[in-house]
mmCIF file of C-alpha atoms in Angstrom:
data_model
loop_
_atom_site.group_PDB
_atom_site.id
_atom_site.type_symbol
_atom_site.label_atom_id
_atom_site.label_comp_id
_atom_site.label_asym_id
_atom_site.label_seq_id
_atom_site.Cartn_x
_atom_site.Cartn_y
_atom_site.Cartn_z
ATOM 1 C CA UNK A 8 106.212 124.437 98.794
ATOM 2 C CA UNK A 9 104.301 122.431 96.188
ATOM 3 C CA UNK A 10 102.963 119.110 97.351
ATOM 4 C CA UNK A 11 101.328 116.270 95.475
ATOM 5 C CA UNK A 12 99.155 113.402 96.654
ATOM 6 C CA UNK A 13 100.717 109.937 96.848
ATOM 7 C CA UNK A 14 99.810 106.463 97.980
ATOM 8 C CA UNK A 15 102.398 104.022 99.313
ATOM 9 C CA UNK A 16 101.549 100.344 99.551
ATOM 10 C CA UNK A 17 104.158 98.116 101.108
ATOM 11 C CA UNK A 18 104.459 94.603 102.488
ATOM 12 C CA UNK A 19 106.173 93.629 105.737
ATOM 13 C CA UNK A 20 106.963 90.014 106.731
ATOM 14 C CA UNK A 21 104.052 87.943 108.033
ATOM 15 C CA UNK A 22 106.054 86.879 111.094
ATOM 16 C CA UNK A 23 105.933 90.407 112.573
ATOM 17 C CA UNK A 24 103.309 90.852 115.292
ATOM 18 C CA UNK A 25 100.708 93.646 115.178
ATOM 19 C CA UNK A 26 102.762 95.867 117.494
ATOM 20 C CA UNK A 27 105.858 95.613 115.280
ATOM 21 C CA UNK A 28 103.804 96.331 112.159
ATOM 22 C CA UNK A 29 102.215 99.344 113.894
ATOM 23 C CA UNK A 30 105.657 100.690 114.823
ATOM 24 C CA UNK A 31 106.749 100.233 111.216
ATOM 25 C CA UNK A 32 103.767 102.239 109.931
ATOM 26 C CA UNK A 33 104.419 104.968 112.520
ATOM 27 C CA UNK A 34 108.100 105.145 111.502
ATOM 28 C CA UNK A 35 107.235 105.912 107.878
ATOM 29 C CA UNK A 36 104.425 108.263 108.886
ATOM 30 C CA UNK A 37 106.885 110.211 111.050
ATOM 31 C CA UNK A 38 109.422 110.305 108.197
ATOM 32 C CA UNK A 39 106.857 111.839 105.828
ATOM 33 C CA UNK A 40 105.784 114.454 108.387
ATOM 34 C CA UNK A 41 109.398 115.380 109.242
ATOM 35 C CA UNK A 42 110.060 116.070 105.561
ATOM 36 C CA UNK A 43 107.169 118.487 105.045
ATOM 37 C CA UNK A 44 104.377 116.068 104.188
ATOM 38 C CA UNK A 45 101.021 115.288 105.746
ATOM 39 C CA UNK A 46 99.582 111.790 106.140
ATOM 40 C CA UNK A 47 95.851 111.474 105.483
ATOM 41 C CA UNK A 48 95.600 107.730 106.065
ATOM 42 C CA UNK A 49 97.932 105.164 107.627
ATOM 43 C CA UNK A 50 96.631 101.659 108.078
ATOM 44 C CA UNK A 51 97.599 98.017 108.283
ATOM 45 C CA UNK A 52 95.668 95.644 106.103
ATOM 46 C CA UNK A 53 95.329 91.918 106.646
ATOM 47 C CA UNK A 54 97.997 89.289 106.252
ATOM 48 C CA UNK A 55 97.756 87.903 102.723
ATOM 49 C CA UNK A 56 99.358 85.195 100.664
ATOM 50 C CA UNK A 57 101.664 86.616 98.012
ATOM 51 C CA UNK A 58 101.156 85.612 94.366
ATOM 52 C CA UNK A 59 104.769 84.466 94.234
ATOM 53 C CA UNK A 60 107.606 84.346 96.777
ATOM 54 C CA UNK A 61 109.396 87.657 97.306
ATOM 55 C CA UNK A 62 112.711 87.622 99.176
ATOM 56 C CA UNK A 63 111.802 84.176 100.526
ATOM 57 C CA UNK A 64 108.395 85.253 101.852
ATOM 58 C CA UNK A 65 105.132 83.638 100.745
ATOM 59 C CA UNK A 66 102.880 85.787 103.008
ATOM 60 C CA UNK A 67 102.983 89.371 104.163
ATOM 61 C CA UNK A 68 101.178 92.116 106.050
ATOM 62 C CA UNK A 69 100.062 94.872 103.702
ATOM 63 C CA UNK A 70 100.350 98.498 104.856
ATOM 64 C CA UNK A 71 98.915 101.599 103.206
ATOM 65 C CA UNK A 72 99.951 105.240 103.535
ATOM 66 C CA UNK A 73 98.083 108.031 101.750
ATOM 67 C CA UNK A 74 99.947 111.304 101.979
ATOM 68 C CA UNK A 75 100.710 114.666 100.426
ATOM 69 C CA UNK A 76 104.343 115.697 100.238
ATOM 70 C CA UNK A 77 106.983 117.559 98.238
ATOM 71 C CA UNK A 78 108.327 115.660 95.217
ATOM 72 C CA UNK A 79 111.571 114.592 96.937
ATOM 73 C CA UNK A 80 109.787 112.629 99.694
ATOM 74 C CA UNK A 81 108.485 109.678 97.610
ATOM 75 C CA UNK A 82 111.936 109.046 96.131
ATOM 76 C CA UNK A 83 113.538 108.979 99.576
ATOM 77 C CA UNK A 84 110.718 106.838 100.994
ATOM 78 C CA UNK A 85 111.167 104.369 98.135
ATOM 79 C CA UNK A 86 114.889 104.200 98.932
ATOM 80 C CA UNK A 87 114.067 103.460 102.579
ATOM 81 C CA UNK A 88 111.734 100.652 101.494
ATOM 82 C CA UNK A 89 114.553 99.077 99.448
ATOM 83 C CA UNK A 90 117.203 99.173 102.177
ATOM 84 C CA UNK A 91 114.960 98.149 105.100
ATOM 85 C CA UNK A 92 114.889 94.406 105.852
ATOM 86 C CA UNK A 93 111.418 94.808 107.378
ATOM 87 C CA UNK A 94 109.935 95.735 103.991
ATOM 88 C CA UNK A 95 109.442 92.858 101.567
ATOM 89 C CA UNK A 96 108.175 95.073 98.741
ATOM 90 C CA UNK A 97 107.077 98.686 98.503
ATOM 91 C CA UNK A 98 105.520 100.831 95.791
ATOM 92 C CA UNK A 99 104.567 104.498 95.712
ATOM 93 C CA UNK A 100 101.939 105.821 93.325
ATOM 94 C CA UNK A 101 100.849 109.325 92.406
ATOM 95 C CA UNK A 102 97.184 109.736 93.400
ATOM 96 C CA UNK A 103 94.728 111.502 91.171
ATOM 97 C CA UNK A 104 92.592 113.936 93.123
#
């Protein structure tokens, strides 16, 4: 199965504690692995002020996932970002190796 390298950067609400943010990162990491991908890096960045309010939030915790996966995985992951209330904003980019 052909895989490509991707990077997902998403923001979760600032009011979530570190444990909740960690569980969120693990949930998406598990999703990628269950669908034939491998996660090279999964980390939580600092809480940062957003440039403009998004869904009523002015701050958020940034999370990064770097992974390799079949082409269908990023589309499904993006859909999960949109329907999950714990994700303020999420973007997935194709990484150049």
